[in-house]
Short mmCIF file of C-alpha atoms and ligand atoms in Angstrom, two decimals:
data_model
loop_
_atom_site.label_atom_id
_atom_site.label_comp_id
_atom_site.label_asym_id
_atom_site.label_seq_id
_atom_site.Cartn_x
_atom_site.Cartn_y
_atom_site.Cartn_z
CA MET A 37 16.03 -9.23 -7.06
CA SER A 38 16.03 -5.54 -6.56
CA GLU A 39 15.99 -3.17 -9.95
CA LYS A 40 18.70 -0.66 -10.36
CA ASP A 41 16.67 2.50 -11.19
CA CYS A 42 13.66 1.42 -9.23
CA LEU A 43 12.51 4.16 -6.64
CA PHE A 44 10.81 1.88 -4.34
CA CYS A 45 13.97 -0.91 -4.83
CA LYS A 46 15.69 1.85 -3.67
CA ILE A 47 13.65 2.82 -0.74
CA VAL A 48 13.68 -1.42 0.34
CA ASP A 49 17.21 -1.26 0.01
CA GLY A 50 17.73 1.72 2.48
CA GLU A 51 19.25 3.79 -0.71
CA VAL A 52 16.73 6.16 -0.05
CA PRO A 53 15.07 7.18 3.16
CA ALA A 54 11.31 6.60 4.17
CA ASP A 55 9.53 7.07 6.74
CA ILE A 56 8.20 3.29 7.60
CA VAL A 57 5.68 2.40 9.75
CA TYR A 58 5.77 -1.31 9.17
CA GLU A 59 8.03 -4.27 7.77
CA ASN A 60 8.17 -7.79 7.69
CA ASP A 61 10.10 -10.32 5.47
CA SER A 62 7.92 -9.73 2.50
CA LEU A 63 6.95 -6.33 2.26
CA ILE A 64 7.43 -2.90 3.72
CA ALA A 65 5.01 0.14 4.42
CA PHE A 66 5.97 3.60 4.74
CA ARG A 67 4.20 7.17 4.43
CA ASP A 68 3.51 8.71 1.01
CA ILE A 69 6.08 11.85 0.23
CA ASN A 70 3.20 13.66 -1.23
CA PRO A 71 0.41 12.80 0.74
CA LYS A 72 -3.47 13.04 -0.98
CA ALA A 73 -5.34 12.26 2.60
CA PRO A 74 -4.15 13.00 6.08
CA THR A 75 -2.96 9.34 6.34
CA HIS A 76 -1.62 8.06 3.23
CA ILE A 77 0.44 4.86 3.19
CA LEU A 78 2.16 2.72 0.71
CA LEU A 79 2.47 -1.08 0.81
CA ILE A 80 5.00 -2.45 -1.54
CA PRO A 81 6.44 -6.26 -1.67
CA ARG A 82 10.46 -6.31 -1.18
CA ARG A 83 10.53 -8.20 -4.27
CA HIS A 84 10.40 -5.82 -7.36
CA ILE A 85 7.18 -6.63 -9.33
CA ALA A 86 6.48 -3.85 -11.91
CA THR A 87 2.64 -3.83 -12.41
CA MET A 88 -0.36 -5.60 -11.47
CA ASN A 89 -0.22 -7.36 -14.51
CA ASP A 90 3.13 -9.04 -13.34
CA LEU A 91 1.60 -10.86 -10.51
CA GLN A 92 1.81 -14.18 -10.80
CA GLU A 93 -0.34 -17.18 -8.98
CA SER A 94 2.62 -17.87 -6.48
CA ASP A 95 2.21 -14.22 -5.57
CA ILE A 96 -1.64 -14.67 -4.02
CA PRO A 97 -0.29 -14.87 -0.63
CA LEU A 98 2.16 -11.95 -0.82
CA ALA A 99 -1.16 -10.42 -2.49
CA GLY A 100 -3.31 -11.26 0.20
CA GLU A 101 -0.89 -9.80 2.66
CA LEU A 102 -0.87 -6.50 1.45
CA PHE A 103 -4.17 -6.09 2.07
CA THR A 104 -4.42 -7.91 5.50
CA THR A 105 -1.46 -5.71 6.23
CA ALA A 106 -2.96 -2.52 4.99
CA ALA A 107 -6.24 -3.04 7.18
CA LYS A 108 -4.02 -3.72 10.32
CA ILE A 109 -1.96 -0.47 9.79
CA ALA A 110 -5.46 1.06 9.43
CA ALA A 111 -6.86 -0.25 12.60
CA ASP A 112 -3.49 1.15 14.06
CA GLU A 113 -3.66 4.85 12.54
CA GLY A 114 -7.38 4.82 14.06
CA LEU A 115 -9.05 4.40 10.57
CA ALA A 116 -10.64 1.36 10.77
CA GLU A 117 -14.23 2.47 12.32
CA ASP A 118 -14.75 5.67 9.98
CA GLY A 119 -13.16 4.33 7.29
CA TYR A 120 -10.17 3.92 4.35
CA ARG A 121 -9.76 3.71 1.02
CA THR A 122 -7.34 0.90 -0.51
CA VAL A 123 -6.01 1.40 -4.53
CA MET A 124 -3.53 -0.10 -6.78
CA ASN A 125 -2.92 1.79 -10.08
CA CYS A 126 -2.08 -0.22 -12.86
CA ASN A 127 0.26 1.12 -15.56
CA GLU A 128 -0.43 5.02 -16.88
CA ALA A 129 -4.09 5.32 -17.60
CA ALA A 130 -4.84 4.39 -14.31
CA GLY A 131 -2.24 6.89 -12.89
CA GLN A 132 0.70 4.43 -11.93
CA SER A 133 3.70 6.65 -11.88
CA VAL A 134 5.96 4.14 -9.75
CA PHE A 135 6.66 1.01 -11.42
CA HIS A 136 6.88 -1.39 -8.18
CA ILE A 137 3.45 -2.43 -7.32
CA HIS A 138 2.10 -0.34 -3.89
CA LEU A 139 -1.22 -0.40 -2.41
CA HIS A 140 -2.24 3.29 -1.68
CA LEU A 141 -3.94 3.33 2.13
CA MET A 142 -5.91 6.49 2.44
CA GLY A 143 -8.01 8.15 5.16
CA GLY A 144 -8.53 10.57 7.48
CA ARG A 145 -11.03 12.53 5.17
CA PRO A 146 -14.34 11.38 3.15
CA MET A 147 -13.72 10.02 -0.05
CA ALA A 148 -15.60 10.50 -3.35
CA TRP A 149 -16.88 7.75 -5.62
CA PRO A 150 -15.79 7.16 -8.45
CA PRO A 151 -12.24 8.33 -8.46
CA GLY A 152 -11.69 10.63 -11.24
P1 5GP B 109 1.24 5.75 -8.03
O1 5GP B 109 0.74 7.42 -8.83
O2 5GP B 109 2.34 4.94 -8.78
O3 5GP B 109 -0.03 4.89 -7.93
O4 5GP B 109 1.50 6.02 -6.90
C1 5GP B 109 3.07 6.68 -6.70
C2 5GP B 109 3.41 7.38 -5.03
O5 5GP B 109 4.34 7.16 -4.63
C3 5GP B 109 2.56 8.66 -5.03
O6 5GP B 109 1.27 9.05 -4.25
C4 5GP B 109 3.67 9.59 -4.83
O7 5GP B 109 3.27 10.63 -3.98
C5 5GP B 109 4.95 8.35 -4.01
N1 5GP B 109 5.97 8.55 -4.26
C6 5GP B 109 7.13 9.17 -5.08
N2 5GP B 109 8.02 9.37 -4.72
C7 5GP B 109 8.18 9.05 -3.44
C8 5GP B 109 9.22 9.04 -2.68
O8 5GP B 109 10.47 9.15 -3.20
N3 5GP B 109 8.88 8.88 -1.48
C9 5GP B 109 7.59 8.33 -0.67
N4 5GP B 109 7.35 8.22 0.36
N5 5GP B 109 6.60 8.32 -1.80
C10 5GP B 109 7.18 8.83 -3.15
ZN1 ZN B 110 11.46 -2.10 -7.84
#
């Protein structure tokens, strides 16, 4: 399942350390190494999926779990009332730099709209 050269597969496999805030059988969540907000957490499936374009119908429960888990973590981090942002960048034009899907969870400061 894991891709040899994928940074986030290496985090899943424990080969690259990460500050993990939550994990279960299907996903893990860890703090972004270069945070763009006071709280910046990445939620990833354990299974390698390169981009949002590669999500299949059978991944609907997994995709939903990424969001419901993000909401739980946001509550745990004290972000739920003020608000927070979730983002999944798809491919280069959107700013995707790691090709293992990840849901950004950011909060702790006001968020501009639209994103640049
Ligand atoms: P993208 O640009 O693909 O949407 O987001 C990739 C994110 O991964 C960036 O916010 C970047 O800071 C983060 N990142 C890159 N390398 C590492 C790493 O080794 N550890 C952690 N925790 N985050 C990383
Ligand atoms: Zn991967």
